[in-house]
C-alpha positions as protocol buffer text, in pm:
chain_id: "A"
residue {
  index: 1
  type: UNK
  ca { x: 8839 y: 11025 z: 11171 }
}
residue {
  index: 2
  type: UNK
  ca { x: 9137 y: 10816 z: 11146 }
}
residue {
  index: 3
  type: UNK
  ca { x: 9231 y: 10574 z: 10966 }
}
residue {
  index: 4
  type: UNK
  ca { x: 9373 y: 10204 z: 11076 }
}
residue {
  index: 5
  type: UNK
  ca { x: 9735 y: 10074 z: 10986 }
}
residue {
  index: 6
  type: UNK
  ca { x: 9885 y: 9786 z: 11079 }
}
residue {
  index: 7
  type: UNK
  ca { x: 10326 y: 9823 z: 11058 }
}
residue {
  index: 8
  type: UNK
  ca { x: 10539 y: 9514 z: 11033 }
}
residue {
  index: 9
  type: UNK
  ca { x: 10818 y: 9466 z: 11081 }
}
residue {
  index: 10
  type: UNK
  ca { x: 11074 y: 9200 z: 11080 }
}
residue {
  index: 11
  type: UNK
  ca { x: 11451 y: 9163 z: 11103 }
}
residue {
  index: 12
  type: UNK
  ca { x: 11688 y: 8986 z: 10817 }
}
residue {
  index: 13
  type: UNK
  ca { x: 12063 y: 8936 z: 10851 }
}
residue {
  index: 14
  type: UNK
  ca { x: 12211 y: 9119 z: 10562 }
}
residue {
  index: 15
  type: UNK
  ca { x: 12617 y: 9148 z: 10494 }
}
residue {
  index: 16
  type: UNK
  ca { x: 12721 y: 9425 z: 10270 }
}
residue {
  index: 17
  type: UNK
  ca { x: 12874 y: 9183 z: 9950 }
}
residue {
  index: 18
  type: UNK
  ca { x: 13216 y: 9163 z: 10010 }
}
residue {
  index: 19
  type: UNK
  ca { x: 13423 y: 8939 z: 10205 }
}
residue {
  index: 20
  type: UNK
  ca { x: 13531 y: 9217 z: 10444 }
}
residue {
  index: 21
  type: UNK
  ca { x: 13184 y: 9310 z: 10574 }
}
residue {
  index: 22
  type: UNK
  ca { x: 12992 y: 9165 z: 10852 }
}
residue {
  index: 23
  type: UNK
  ca { x: 12692 y: 9015 z: 10883 }
}
residue {
  index: 24
  type: UNK
  ca { x: 12418 y: 9285 z: 11037 }
}
residue {
  index: 25
  type: UNK
  ca { x: 12082 y: 9258 z: 11140 }
}
residue {
  index: 26
  type: UNK
  ca { x: 11831 y: 9433 z: 10904 }
}
residue {
  index: 27
  type: UNK
  ca { x: 11501 y: 9642 z: 10949 }
}
residue {
  index: 28
  type: UNK
  ca { x: 11254 y: 9573 z: 10748 }
}
residue {
  index: 29
  type: UNK
  ca { x: 10916 y: 9756 z: 10744 }
}
residue {
  index: 30
  type: UNK
  ca { x: 10600 y: 9721 z: 10599 }
}
residue {
  index: 31
  type: UNK
  ca { x: 10280 y: 9934 z: 10630 }
}
residue {
  index: 32
  type: UNK
  ca { x: 9986 y: 9775 z: 10584 }
}
residue {
  index: 33
  type: UNK
  ca { x: 9711 y: 10033 z: 10489 }
}
residue {
  index: 34
  type: UNK
  ca { x: 9326 y: 9941 z: 10338 }
}
residue {
  index: 35
  type: UNK
  ca { x: 9415 y: 9614 z: 10264 }
}
residue {
  index: 36
  type: UNK
  ca { x: 9743 y: 9706 z: 10083 }
}
residue {
  index: 37
  type: UNK
  ca { x: 10059 y: 9662 z: 10204 }
}
residue {
  index: 38
  type: UNK
  ca { x: 10382 y: 9860 z: 10119 }
}
residue {
  index: 39
  type: UNK
  ca { x: 10686 y: 9865 z: 10140 }
}
residue {
  index: 40
  type: UNK
  ca { x: 10834 y: 10159 z: 10371 }
}
residue {
  index: 41
  type: UNK
  ca { x: 11223 y: 9999 z: 10433 }
}
residue {
  index: 42
  type: UNK
  ca { x: 11365 y: 10168 z: 10740 }
}
residue {
  index: 43
  type: UNK
  ca { x: 11075 y: 10317 z: 11000 }
}
residue {
  index: 44
  type: UNK
  ca { x: 11187 y: 10712 z: 10945 }
}
residue {
  index: 45
  type: UNK
  ca { x: 11014 y: 10975 z: 10906 }
}
residue {
  index: 46
  type: UNK
  ca { x: 11075 y: 11021 z: 10561 }
}
residue {
  index: 47
  type: UNK
  ca { x: 10920 y: 10649 z: 10438 }
}
residue {
  index: 48
  type: UNK
  ca { x: 10624 y: 10689 z: 10672 }
}
residue {
  index: 49
  type: UNK
  ca { x: 10499 y: 10999 z: 10531 }
}
residue {
  index: 50
  type: UNK
  ca { x: 10629 y: 10918 z: 10173 }
}
residue {
  index: 51
  type: UNK
  ca { x: 10391 y: 10624 z: 10191 }
}
residue {
  index: 52
  type: UNK
  ca { x: 10122 y: 10713 z: 10369 }
}
residue {
  index: 53
  type: UNK
  ca { x: 10109 y: 11055 z: 10089 }
}
residue {
  index: 54
  type: UNK
  ca { x: 10194 y: 10791 z: 9814 }
}
residue {
  index: 55
  type: UNK
  ca { x: 9892 y: 10557 z: 9928 }
}
residue {
  index: 56
  type: UNK
  ca { x: 9608 y: 10876 z: 9921 }
}
residue {
  index: 57
  type: UNK
  ca { x: 9650 y: 10987 z: 9616 }
}
residue {
  index: 58
  type: UNK
  ca { x: 10004 y: 11218 z: 9635 }
}
residue {
  index: 59
  type: UNK
  ca { x: 10199 y: 11237 z: 9334 }
}
residue {
  index: 60
  type: UNK
  ca { x: 10586 y: 11266 z: 9399 }
}
residue {
  index: 61
  type: UNK
  ca { x: 10840 y: 11470 z: 9168 }
}
residue {
  index: 62
  type: UNK
  ca { x: 11159 y: 11507 z: 9237 }
}
residue {
  index: 63
  type: UNK
  ca { x: 11257 y: 11936 z: 9189 }
}
residue {
  index: 64
  type: UNK
  ca { x: 11561 y: 12059 z: 9096 }
}
residue {
  index: 65
  type: UNK
  ca { x: 11652 y: 12437 z: 9212 }
}
residue {
  index: 66
  type: UNK
  ca { x: 11994 y: 12584 z: 9270 }
}
residue {
  index: 67
  type: UNK
  ca { x: 12073 y: 12587 z: 9596 }
}
residue {
  index: 68
  type: UNK
  ca { x: 11913 y: 12250 z: 9679 }
}
residue {
  index: 69
  type: UNK
  ca { x: 11647 y: 11977 z: 9560 }
}
residue {
  index: 70
  type: UNK
  ca { x: 11379 y: 11839 z: 9725 }
}
residue {
  index: 71
  type: UNK
  ca { x: 11098 y: 11655 z: 9672 }
}
residue {
  index: 72
  type: UNK
  ca { x: 10703 y: 11743 z: 9583 }
}
residue {
  index: 73
  type: UNK
  ca { x: 10420 y: 11586 z: 9652 }
}
residue {
  index: 74
  type: UNK
  ca { x: 10093 y: 11746 z: 9510 }
}
residue {
  index: 75
  type: UNK
  ca { x: 9766 y: 11613 z: 9463 }
}
residue {
  index: 76
  type: UNK
  ca { x: 9483 y: 11794 z: 9305 }
}
residue {
  index: 77
  type: UNK
  ca { x: 9534 y: 12167 z: 9380 }
}
residue {
  index: 78
  type: UNK
  ca { x: 9795 y: 12075 z: 9712 }
}
residue {
  index: 79
  type: UNK
  ca { x: 10134 y: 12064 z: 9733 }
}
residue {
  index: 80
  type: UNK
  ca { x: 10373 y: 11989 z: 9964 }
}
residue {
  index: 81
  type: UNK
  ca { x: 10769 y: 12017 z: 9954 }
}
residue {
  index: 82
  type: UNK
  ca { x: 10986 y: 11811 z: 10135 }
}
residue {
  index: 83
  type: UNK
  ca { x: 11351 y: 11917 z: 10227 }
}
residue {
  index: 84
  type: UNK
  ca { x: 11644 y: 11782 z: 10382 }
}
residue {
  index: 85
  type: UNK
  ca { x: 11844 y: 11930 z: 10627 }
}
residue {
  index: 86
  type: UNK
  ca { x: 12147 y: 11806 z: 10807 }
}
residue {
  index: 87
  type: UNK
  ca { x: 11922 y: 11685 z: 11042 }
}
residue {
  index: 88
  type: UNK
  ca { x: 11589 y: 11738 z: 10963 }
}
residue {
  index: 89
  type: UNK
  ca { x: 11300 y: 11690 z: 10709 }
}
residue {
  index: 90
  type: UNK
  ca { x: 11096 y: 12031 z: 10635 }
}
residue {
  index: 91
  type: UNK
  ca { x: 10752 y: 11947 z: 10536 }
}
residue {
  index: 92
  type: UNK
  ca { x: 10611 y: 12307 z: 10346 }
}
residue {
  index: 93
  type: UNK
  ca { x: 10278 y: 12354 z: 10154 }
}
residue {
  index: 94
  type: UNK
  ca { x: 10057 y: 12591 z: 9962 }
}
residue {
  index: 95
  type: UNK
  ca { x: 9937 y: 12772 z: 10268 }
}
residue {
  index: 96
  type: UNK
  ca { x: 10291 y: 12788 z: 10402 }
}
residue {
  index: 97
  type: UNK
  ca { x: 10229 y: 12575 z: 10740 }
}
residue {
  index: 98
  type: UNK
  ca { x: 10554 y: 12427 z: 10801 }
}
residue {
  index: 99
  type: UNK
  ca { x: 10664 y: 12153 z: 10996 }
}
residue {
  index: 100
  type: UNK
  ca { x: 11007 y: 12002 z: 11066 }
}
residue {
  index: 101
  type: UNK
  ca { x: 11094 y: 11670 z: 11207 }
}
residue {
  index: 102
  type: UNK
  ca { x: 11439 y: 11494 z: 11333 }
}
residue {
  index: 103
  type: UNK
  ca { x: 11542 y: 11247 z: 11093 }
}
residue {
  index: 104
  type: UNK
  ca { x: 11563 y: 10983 z: 11304 }
}
residue {
  index: 105
  type: UNK
  ca { x: 11385 y: 10912 z: 11620 }
}
residue {
  index: 106
  type: UNK
  ca { x: 11458 y: 10602 z: 11926 }
}
residue {
  index: 107
  type: UNK
  ca { x: 11131 y: 10593 z: 12047 }
}
residue {
  index: 108
  type: UNK
  ca { x: 10862 y: 10432 z: 11816 }
}
residue {
  index: 109
  type: UNK
  ca { x: 10559 y: 10629 z: 11978 }
}
residue {
  index: 110
  type: UNK
  ca { x: 10766 y: 10996 z: 11937 }
}
residue {
  index: 111
  type: UNK
  ca { x: 10818 y: 10915 z: 11565 }
}
residue {
  index: 112
  type: UNK
  ca { x: 10457 y: 10784 z: 11472 }
}
residue {
  index: 113
  type: UNK
  ca { x: 10349 y: 11112 z: 11621 }
}
residue {
  index: 114
  type: UNK
  ca { x: 10529 y: 11375 z: 11451 }
}
residue {
  index: 115
  type: UNK
  ca { x: 10422 y: 11126 z: 11138 }
}
residue {
  index: 116
  type: UNK
  ca { x: 10110 y: 11211 z: 11185 }
}
residue {
  index: 117
  type: UNK
  ca { x: 10173 y: 11587 z: 11268 }
}
residue {
  index: 118
  type: UNK
  ca { x: 10292 y: 11621 z: 10991 }
}
residue {
  index: 119
  type: UNK
  ca { x: 9972 y: 11433 z: 10777 }
}
residue {
  index: 120
  type: UNK
  ca { x: 9727 y: 11629 z: 10935 }
}
residue {
  index: 121
  type: UNK
  ca { x: 9935 y: 11983 z: 10942 }
}
residue {
  index: 122
  type: UNK
  ca { x: 10079 y: 11956 z: 10550 }
}
residue {
  index: 123
  type: UNK
  ca { x: 9890 y: 11645 z: 10353 }
}
residue {
  index: 124
  type: UNK
  ca { x: 9558 y: 11762 z: 10555 }
}
residue {
  index: 125
  type: UNK
  ca { x: 9526 y: 11401 z: 10572 }
}
residue {
  index: 126
  type: UNK
  ca { x: 9368 y: 11217 z: 10880 }
}
residue {
  index: 127
  type: UNK
  ca { x: 9553 y: 11080 z: 11131 }
}
residue {
  index: 128
  type: UNK
  ca { x: 9675 y: 10744 z: 11075 }
}
residue {
  index: 129
  type: UNK
  ca { x: 9648 y: 10479 z: 11405 }
}
residue {
  index: 130
  type: UNK
  ca { x: 9953 y: 10273 z: 11373 }
}
């Protein structure tokens, strides 16, 4: 089974807020899933995974550890830890299943493939057909 979602991408000219800053084209993404519109911001694995997980009832909590900080997603008995490394995101669930993704992907198809891999393997959710 899969879930269907619409990914809308708009572009807006913006600037950095000072006279010396040059206007630039900013990408703004929205995810429409189950007739609910969710602001995603930029198209990254972290943003899409977070949007779908929160939509599916996961709660998000920031945890602070001596060596590193991380986000903890939890729903009932499920927990998924999201850690940031220099070039990647690391997702680990409470069954010790770990999936790593790059922070950015050039190809949207590759991005969506990796997002679904994390959602299925770590969050035990159905894949999303974008």
